[in-house]
C-alpha cells in the first residue's frame, strides 16, 4: 500500500503477477522503493497536477545471479519487468563479482537523486545504481576516504551535479566532520568526486546519517559522550543540503529509537497549522 498521510490518501497495490514472480531466479531479498517522476516545465496546469500525483514503485530483487527490477506505475496500475543484470557484468573482476553474488543481501541503504536509486554496499566502496528513466543497473564508485560505518547520503547538488554527504569520525566519538562531495555534471564520463566543503559538528557527540531526500538530510545525534549520567540524550537534526544549515527536529529518550524515521517533504505549511473554524 502506498499512503499519503498528509492528504489522507492511499492506493492498494495489486499482487505481483505469477509470471513476473517466477521470472526471478532465487531471490534472497526484495526492496520496495518509491519515486515521483514529476511534471515537465511545458505541461499544462492540469497535466502538471496529474503528473505530480503520479509515482512508480520499484521492487529490486537481490538474486543469486544479479539484481532484477520490477516496476509498478500508478498510471497503468500494472507491474512489469524493467531490468536485470548479472553480478559478473556489474563487477568484471571475477573475484569481486563472486564475493558480491554470495553476499548480495548486504546491499542496504537507499538514496534517490535525479531519477536514480543508489543502494549502499557494506562490502566495498561502490553503489548499485538503478536508473528509473533508462531502466538499467550500473555501478558507481565512491571516494576511498568515505566511512560507510556512519552512513552516507546521495543528494541533488544542483545544475545536474550529484552530491554526497559523509561523516568522518577519526576520534571515535570525539570530533565529527560532515564532508560534502560533488561529482560533476550528469553525463560527464570523466567526472570525479571532489570534496567541496567540510563542516565541523559539535564536539563530544556522535552523528549518524539516518535518511535523506533530494534536498534534505536527517541526522541522529547522540551524546554528550563524556557525560557521567547513565542516560545519553538523542535528538534528530535536519540539514538543507543547499545551504548546509542544521536545524533541530526533535529529541527522544535514549531507549527509544526512530530507526525507520524518514523525511516527508514538499507539502504546504498550511497542512501542519492548527484547524480553524
mmCIF file of C-alpha atoms in Angstrom:
data_model
loop_
_atom_site.group_PDB
_atom_site.id
_atom_site.type_symbol
_atom_site.label_atom_id
_atom_site.label_comp_id
_atom_site.label_asym_id
_atom_site.label_seq_id
_atom_site.Cartn_x
_atom_site.Cartn_y
_atom_site.Cartn_z
ATOM 1 C CA UNK A 1 0.000 0.000 0.000
ATOM 2 C CA UNK A 2 1.221 3.500 -0.877
ATOM 3 C CA UNK A 3 -0.009 6.129 1.599
ATOM 4 C CA UNK A 4 -0.087 9.920 1.533
ATOM 5 C CA UNK A 5 -0.501 10.689 5.260
ATOM 6 C CA UNK A 6 -0.964 14.455 4.926
ATOM 7 C CA UNK A 7 -3.781 14.203 2.381
ATOM 8 C CA UNK A 8 -5.338 11.040 3.856
ATOM 9 C CA UNK A 9 -4.999 9.120 0.579
ATOM 10 C CA UNK A 10 -3.781 5.629 -0.181
ATOM 11 C CA UNK A 11 -3.571 3.137 -3.040
ATOM 12 C CA UNK A 12 -3.504 -0.617 -2.556
ATOM 13 C CA UNK A 13 -1.030 -2.132 -4.984
ATOM 14 C CA UNK A 14 -2.089 -5.233 -6.911
ATOM 15 C CA UNK A 15 -0.350 -8.518 -6.273
ATOM 16 C CA UNK A 16 2.714 -9.314 -8.317
ATOM 17 C CA UNK A 17 1.668 -11.403 -11.353
ATOM 18 C CA UNK A 18 2.744 -15.027 -11.069
ATOM 19 C CA UNK A 19 4.782 -14.974 -14.285
ATOM 20 C CA UNK A 20 6.817 -11.974 -13.090
ATOM 21 C CA UNK A 21 7.479 -13.577 -9.719
ATOM 22 C CA UNK A 22 8.526 -16.811 -11.421
ATOM 23 C CA UNK A 23 10.980 -14.911 -13.625
ATOM 24 C CA UNK A 24 13.119 -14.003 -10.592
ATOM 25 C CA UNK A 25 15.944 -16.501 -10.137
ATOM 26 C CA UNK A 26 16.330 -17.486 -6.463
ATOM 27 C CA UNK A 27 15.616 -14.062 -4.900
ATOM 28 C CA UNK A 28 17.025 -13.783 -1.387
ATOM 29 C CA UNK A 29 15.797 -10.304 -0.595
ATOM 30 C CA UNK A 30 13.485 -7.729 -2.171
ATOM 31 C CA UNK A 31 13.414 -3.977 -1.583
ATOM 32 C CA UNK A 32 10.469 -1.723 -2.386
ATOM 33 C CA UNK A 33 11.373 1.826 -3.437
ATOM 34 C CA UNK A 34 9.053 4.676 -4.427
ATOM 35 C CA UNK A 35 9.700 7.673 -6.657
ATOM 36 C CA UNK A 36 7.682 10.504 -8.171
ATOM 37 C CA UNK A 37 8.833 11.410 -11.721
ATOM 38 C CA UNK A 38 7.226 14.870 -11.565
ATOM 39 C CA UNK A 39 5.958 17.044 -14.411
ATOM 40 C CA UNK A 40 7.663 18.764 -17.311
ATOM 41 C CA UNK A 41 8.025 22.535 -17.366
ATOM 42 C CA UNK A 42 5.998 22.925 -20.565
ATOM 43 C CA UNK A 43 2.981 20.891 -19.494
ATOM 44 C CA UNK A 44 -0.404 22.468 -18.888
ATOM 45 C CA UNK A 45 -1.571 23.098 -15.329
ATOM 46 C CA UNK A 46 -3.953 20.116 -15.275
ATOM 47 C CA UNK A 47 -1.307 17.821 -16.714
ATOM 48 C CA UNK A 48 1.246 19.079 -14.185
ATOM 49 C CA UNK A 49 -1.124 18.357 -11.303
ATOM 50 C CA UNK A 50 -1.784 14.852 -12.608
ATOM 51 C CA UNK A 51 1.943 14.238 -13.137
ATOM 52 C CA UNK A 52 2.700 15.443 -9.634
ATOM 53 C CA UNK A 53 0.430 12.713 -8.251
ATOM 54 C CA UNK A 54 1.965 10.020 -10.430
ATOM 55 C CA UNK A 55 4.512 7.681 -8.903
ATOM 56 C CA UNK A 56 6.291 4.416 -9.509
ATOM 57 C CA UNK A 57 7.160 1.636 -7.093
ATOM 58 C CA UNK A 58 10.339 -0.281 -7.883
ATOM 59 C CA UNK A 59 10.914 -3.759 -6.496
ATOM 60 C CA UNK A 60 14.616 -4.604 -6.605
ATOM 61 C CA UNK A 61 15.201 -8.318 -6.102
ATOM 62 C CA UNK A 62 18.640 -9.447 -4.971
ATOM 63 C CA UNK A 63 19.019 -12.714 -6.864
ATOM 64 C CA UNK A 64 21.896 -15.166 -6.881
ATOM 65 C CA UNK A 65 22.921 -14.219 -10.415
ATOM 66 C CA UNK A 66 22.331 -10.482 -10.101
ATOM 67 C CA UNK A 67 19.801 -7.732 -9.350
ATOM 68 C CA UNK A 68 16.421 -7.541 -11.088
ATOM 69 C CA UNK A 69 13.882 -4.706 -11.078
ATOM 70 C CA UNK A 70 10.090 -4.874 -11.389
ATOM 71 C CA UNK A 71 8.155 -1.600 -11.671
ATOM 72 C CA UNK A 72 4.586 -0.651 -10.781
ATOM 73 C CA UNK A 73 3.174 2.524 -12.380
ATOM 74 C CA UNK A 74 0.323 4.474 -10.793
ATOM 75 C CA UNK A 75 -0.695 5.494 -14.329
ATOM 76 C CA UNK A 76 -1.145 1.992 -15.772
ATOM 77 C CA UNK A 77 -1.815 0.316 -12.364
ATOM 78 C CA UNK A 78 0.262 -2.645 -13.523
ATOM 79 C CA UNK A 79 3.567 -4.346 -12.709
ATOM 80 C CA UNK A 80 6.135 -5.002 -15.414
ATOM 81 C CA UNK A 81 9.644 -6.394 -15.669
ATOM 82 C CA UNK A 82 12.051 -3.481 -16.061
ATOM 83 C CA UNK A 83 15.673 -4.629 -15.920
ATOM 84 C CA UNK A 84 18.099 -7.275 -14.761
ATOM 85 C CA UNK A 85 21.857 -7.625 -14.833
ATOM 86 C CA UNK A 86 24.425 -10.183 -13.729
ATOM 87 C CA UNK A 87 26.915 -9.576 -10.946
ATOM 88 C CA UNK A 88 29.698 -10.560 -13.355
ATOM 89 C CA UNK A 89 28.638 -7.753 -15.710
ATOM 90 C CA UNK A 90 28.473 -5.175 -12.924
ATOM 91 C CA UNK A 91 31.790 -6.313 -11.413
ATOM 92 C CA UNK A 92 34.081 -7.512 -14.229
ATOM 93 C CA UNK A 93 36.702 -8.665 -11.715
ATOM 94 C CA UNK A 94 35.881 -12.336 -11.148
ATOM 95 C CA UNK A 95 36.988 -12.431 -7.525
ATOM 96 C CA UNK A 96 34.964 -9.342 -6.661
ATOM 97 C CA UNK A 97 31.852 -10.475 -8.556
ATOM 98 C CA UNK A 98 31.933 -13.857 -6.791
ATOM 99 C CA UNK A 99 32.047 -12.113 -3.430
ATOM 100 C CA UNK A 100 29.169 -9.837 -4.406
ATOM 101 C CA UNK A 101 26.963 -12.698 -5.615
ATOM 102 C CA UNK A 102 27.467 -14.613 -2.381
ATOM 103 C CA UNK A 103 26.758 -11.593 -0.170
ATOM 104 C CA UNK A 104 24.336 -9.532 -2.268
ATOM 105 C CA UNK A 105 21.946 -9.275 0.677
ATOM 106 C CA UNK A 106 24.419 -6.774 2.146
ATOM 107 C CA UNK A 107 23.206 -4.101 -0.277
ATOM 108 C CA UNK A 108 21.491 -1.726 2.146
ATOM 109 C CA UNK A 109 20.548 1.920 2.485
ATOM 110 C CA UNK A 110 18.852 3.640 -0.414
ATOM 111 C CA UNK A 111 19.004 7.181 -1.763
ATOM 112 C CA UNK A 112 17.202 8.891 -4.641
ATOM 113 C CA UNK A 113 18.504 11.706 -6.844
ATOM 114 C CA UNK A 114 17.925 12.787 -10.461
ATOM 115 C CA UNK A 115 15.662 9.806 -11.171
ATOM 116 C CA UNK A 116 18.128 7.204 -9.888
ATOM 117 C CA UNK A 117 18.168 4.982 -6.821
ATOM 118 C CA UNK A 118 21.528 4.466 -5.113
ATOM 119 C CA UNK A 119 21.958 1.410 -2.883
ATOM 120 C CA UNK A 120 24.894 1.210 -0.489
ATOM 121 C CA UNK A 121 27.126 -1.829 -0.198
ATOM 122 C CA UNK A 122 28.648 -2.895 3.122
ATOM 123 C CA UNK A 123 31.416 -4.747 1.338
ATOM 124 C CA UNK A 124 33.219 -2.128 -0.719
ATOM 125 C CA UNK A 125 33.242 1.484 -1.829
ATOM 126 C CA UNK A 126 30.616 1.067 -4.527
ATOM 127 C CA UNK A 127 26.938 1.900 -5.017
ATOM 128 C CA UNK A 128 24.437 -0.124 -7.007
ATOM 129 C CA UNK A 129 22.527 2.357 -9.193
ATOM 130 C CA UNK A 130 19.110 1.835 -10.781
ATOM 131 C CA UNK A 131 18.115 4.496 -13.331
ATOM 132 C CA UNK A 132 14.310 4.790 -13.454
ATOM 133 C CA UNK A 133 14.457 6.700 -16.764
ATOM 134 C CA UNK A 134 16.632 4.235 -18.684
ATOM 135 C CA UNK A 135 15.509 1.247 -16.592
ATOM 136 C CA UNK A 136 19.014 -0.119 -16.184
ATOM 137 C CA UNK A 137 21.549 -1.038 -13.487
ATOM 138 C CA UNK A 138 25.076 0.281 -13.123
ATOM 139 C CA UNK A 139 27.805 0.703 -10.508
ATOM 140 C CA UNK A 140 29.114 3.988 -9.080
ATOM 141 C CA UNK A 141 32.350 4.312 -7.120
ATOM 142 C CA UNK A 142 32.513 6.490 -4.020
ATOM 143 C CA UNK A 143 35.592 8.275 -2.645
ATOM 144 C CA UNK A 144 38.026 5.918 -0.911
ATOM 145 C CA UNK A 145 38.197 8.117 2.171
ATOM 146 C CA UNK A 146 34.490 7.772 2.937
ATOM 147 C CA UNK A 147 33.394 5.834 6.006
ATOM 148 C CA UNK A 148 30.191 3.842 5.490
ATOM 149 C CA UNK A 149 30.027 2.958 9.188
ATOM 150 C CA UNK A 150 28.073 6.123 9.943
ATOM 151 C CA UNK A 151 26.127 6.137 6.688
ATOM 152 C CA UNK A 152 26.279 8.367 3.653
ATOM 153 C CA UNK A 153 23.725 10.284 1.600
ATOM 154 C CA UNK A 154 23.390 10.881 -2.136
ATOM 155 C CA UNK A 155 21.673 14.198 -2.922
ATOM 156 C CA UNK A 156 20.995 16.606 -5.784
ATOM 157 C CA UNK A 157 23.637 19.328 -5.644
ATOM 158 C CA UNK A 158 22.033 21.470 -8.374
ATOM 159 C CA UNK A 159 22.890 22.133 -12.029
ATOM 160 C CA UNK A 160 22.810 18.407 -12.752
ATOM 161 C CA UNK A 161 25.592 17.679 -10.268
ATOM 162 C CA UNK A 162 25.458 14.718 -7.922
ATOM 163 C CA UNK A 163 26.321 15.361 -4.285
ATOM 164 C CA UNK A 164 27.357 13.047 -1.478
ATOM 165 C CA UNK A 165 27.492 13.692 2.271
ATOM 166 C CA UNK A 166 29.576 11.519 4.575
ATOM 167 C CA UNK A 167 30.502 11.695 8.265
ATOM 168 C CA UNK A 168 34.158 11.307 9.278
ATOM 169 C CA UNK A 169 34.802 10.369 12.890
ATOM 170 C CA UNK A 170 38.536 9.790 13.255
ATOM 171 C CA UNK A 171 38.494 10.028 17.059
ATOM 172 C CA UNK A 172 35.618 7.561 17.622
ATOM 173 C CA UNK A 173 33.193 9.947 19.228
ATOM 174 C CA UNK A 174 35.356 12.987 19.818
ATOM 175 C CA UNK A 175 35.257 15.179 16.728
ATOM 176 C CA UNK A 176 32.929 14.537 13.769
ATOM 177 C CA UNK A 177 33.152 16.232 10.389
ATOM 178 C CA UNK A 178 30.446 16.243 7.741
ATOM 179 C CA UNK A 179 32.107 16.164 4.319
ATOM 180 C CA UNK A 180 30.305 17.394 1.222
ATOM 181 C CA UNK A 181 31.433 15.887 -2.121
ATOM 182 C CA UNK A 182 30.427 16.910 -5.653
ATOM 183 C CA UNK A 183 30.782 14.593 -8.635
ATOM 184 C CA UNK A 184 30.188 16.916 -11.564
ATOM 185 C CA UNK A 185 27.522 17.176 -14.226
ATOM 186 C CA UNK A 186 25.499 14.137 -15.225
ATOM 187 C CA UNK A 187 26.787 12.665 -18.464
ATOM 188 C CA UNK A 188 30.436 13.573 -17.948
ATOM 189 C CA UNK A 189 32.348 10.328 -18.412
ATOM 190 C CA UNK A 190 35.474 11.627 -16.671
ATOM 191 C CA UNK A 191 33.755 13.238 -13.714
ATOM 192 C CA UNK A 192 35.328 12.514 -10.338
ATOM 193 C CA UNK A 193 34.259 13.115 -6.751
ATOM 194 C CA UNK A 194 35.708 16.329 -5.336
ATOM 195 C CA UNK A 195 35.337 17.471 -1.762
ATOM 196 C CA UNK A 196 33.606 20.852 -1.750
ATOM 197 C CA UNK A 197 33.227 21.636 1.924
ATOM 198 C CA UNK A 198 33.819 20.166 5.379
ATOM 199 C CA UNK A 199 31.595 21.104 8.309
ATOM 200 C CA UNK A 200 32.802 20.550 11.868
ATOM 201 C CA UNK A 201 29.994 19.167 14.009
ATOM 202 C CA UNK A 202 29.750 19.943 17.756
ATOM 203 C CA UNK A 203 32.391 18.091 19.781
ATOM 204 C CA UNK A 204 31.572 15.171 22.105
ATOM 205 C CA UNK A 205 28.560 13.978 20.106
ATOM 206 C CA UNK A 206 28.171 11.042 17.754
ATOM 207 C CA UNK A 207 26.293 11.640 14.498
ATOM 208 C CA UNK A 208 24.702 9.151 12.116
ATOM 209 C CA UNK A 209 23.043 9.807 8.766
ATOM 210 C CA UNK A 210 19.513 8.495 9.240
ATOM 211 C CA UNK A 211 17.778 9.349 5.952
ATOM 212 C CA UNK A 212 17.913 11.713 3.012
ATOM 213 C CA UNK A 213 15.830 13.156 0.208
ATOM 214 C CA UNK A 214 16.939 15.043 -2.888
ATOM 215 C CA UNK A 215 17.484 18.166 -0.762
ATOM 216 C CA UNK A 216 17.262 17.319 2.938
ATOM 217 C CA UNK A 217 19.295 15.209 5.324
ATOM 218 C CA UNK A 218 18.178 13.686 8.628
ATOM 219 C CA UNK A 219 20.924 13.171 11.233
ATOM 220 C CA UNK A 220 20.749 11.236 14.500
ATOM 221 C CA UNK A 221 22.721 12.956 17.286
ATOM 222 C CA UNK A 222 23.829 11.051 20.399
ATOM 223 C CA UNK A 223 25.612 12.470 23.453
ATOM 224 C CA UNK A 224 27.269 14.072 25.232
ATOM 225 C CA UNK A 225 29.588 11.057 25.176
ATOM 226 C CA UNK A 226 31.672 12.181 28.162
ATOM 227 C CA UNK A 227 28.630 12.716 30.359
ATOM 228 C CA UNK A 228 28.700 10.937 33.711
ATOM 229 C CA UNK A 229 24.932 10.500 33.510
ATOM 230 C CA UNK A 230 23.715 6.959 32.955
ATOM 231 C CA UNK A 231 21.444 8.033 30.114
ATOM 232 C CA UNK A 232 22.532 9.761 26.940
ATOM 233 C CA UNK A 233 20.443 12.261 25.034
ATOM 234 C CA UNK A 234 19.317 11.540 21.494
ATOM 235 C CA UNK A 235 17.856 14.011 19.056
ATOM 236 C CA UNK A 236 17.237 14.325 15.349
ATOM 237 C CA UNK A 237 18.652 17.178 13.281
ATOM 238 C CA UNK A 238 17.778 18.158 9.701
ATOM 239 C CA UNK A 239 20.077 19.770 7.156
ATOM 240 C CA UNK A 240 19.273 21.660 3.977
ATOM 241 C CA UNK A 241 21.903 20.325 1.560
ATOM 242 C CA UNK A 242 21.859 23.532 -0.480
ATOM 243 C CA UNK A 243 22.542 25.871 2.447
ATOM 244 C CA UNK A 244 24.167 23.264 4.763
ATOM 245 C CA UNK A 245 22.214 24.729 7.676
ATOM 246 C CA UNK A 246 21.396 22.473 10.644
ATOM 247 C CA UNK A 247 18.040 22.615 12.457
ATOM 248 C CA UNK A 248 16.840 20.564 15.416
ATOM 249 C CA UNK A 249 13.794 18.391 14.656
ATOM 250 C CA UNK A 250 13.014 16.610 17.916
ATOM 251 C CA UNK A 251 14.532 14.848 20.895
ATOM 252 C CA UNK A 252 13.802 11.309 22.081
ATOM 253 C CA UNK A 253 14.827 9.222 25.076
ATOM 254 C CA UNK A 254 17.866 7.018 24.574
ATOM 255 C CA UNK A 255 15.861 3.816 24.898
ATOM 256 C CA UNK A 256 13.504 4.887 22.098
ATOM 257 C CA UNK A 257 14.996 4.909 18.625
ATOM 258 C CA UNK A 258 13.294 6.133 15.454
ATOM 259 C CA UNK A 259 15.255 3.550 13.478
ATOM 260 C CA UNK A 260 12.947 3.755 10.469
ATOM 261 C CA UNK A 261 12.496 7.534 10.507
ATOM 262 C CA UNK A 262 12.185 9.118 7.062
ATOM 263 C CA UNK A 263 11.793 12.640 5.724
ATOM 264 C CA UNK A 264 8.453 13.790 4.294
ATOM 265 C CA UNK A 265 8.772 16.993 2.255
ATOM 266 C CA UNK A 266 7.164 19.130 -0.465
ATOM 267 C CA UNK A 267 3.892 19.969 1.243
ATOM 268 C CA UNK A 268 2.415 23.423 2.001
ATOM 269 C CA UNK A 269 2.951 24.653 5.599
ATOM 270 C CA UNK A 270 -0.818 25.192 5.937
ATOM 271 C CA UNK A 271 -1.292 21.438 6.227
ATOM 272 C CA UNK A 272 0.514 21.494 9.570
ATOM 273 C CA UNK A 273 -1.288 24.527 11.032
ATOM 274 C CA UNK A 274 -3.907 24.162 13.738
ATOM 275 C CA UNK A 275 -7.508 23.649 12.490
ATOM 276 C CA UNK A 276 -9.715 26.728 12.429
ATOM 277 C CA UNK A 277 -13.448 27.297 12.283
#
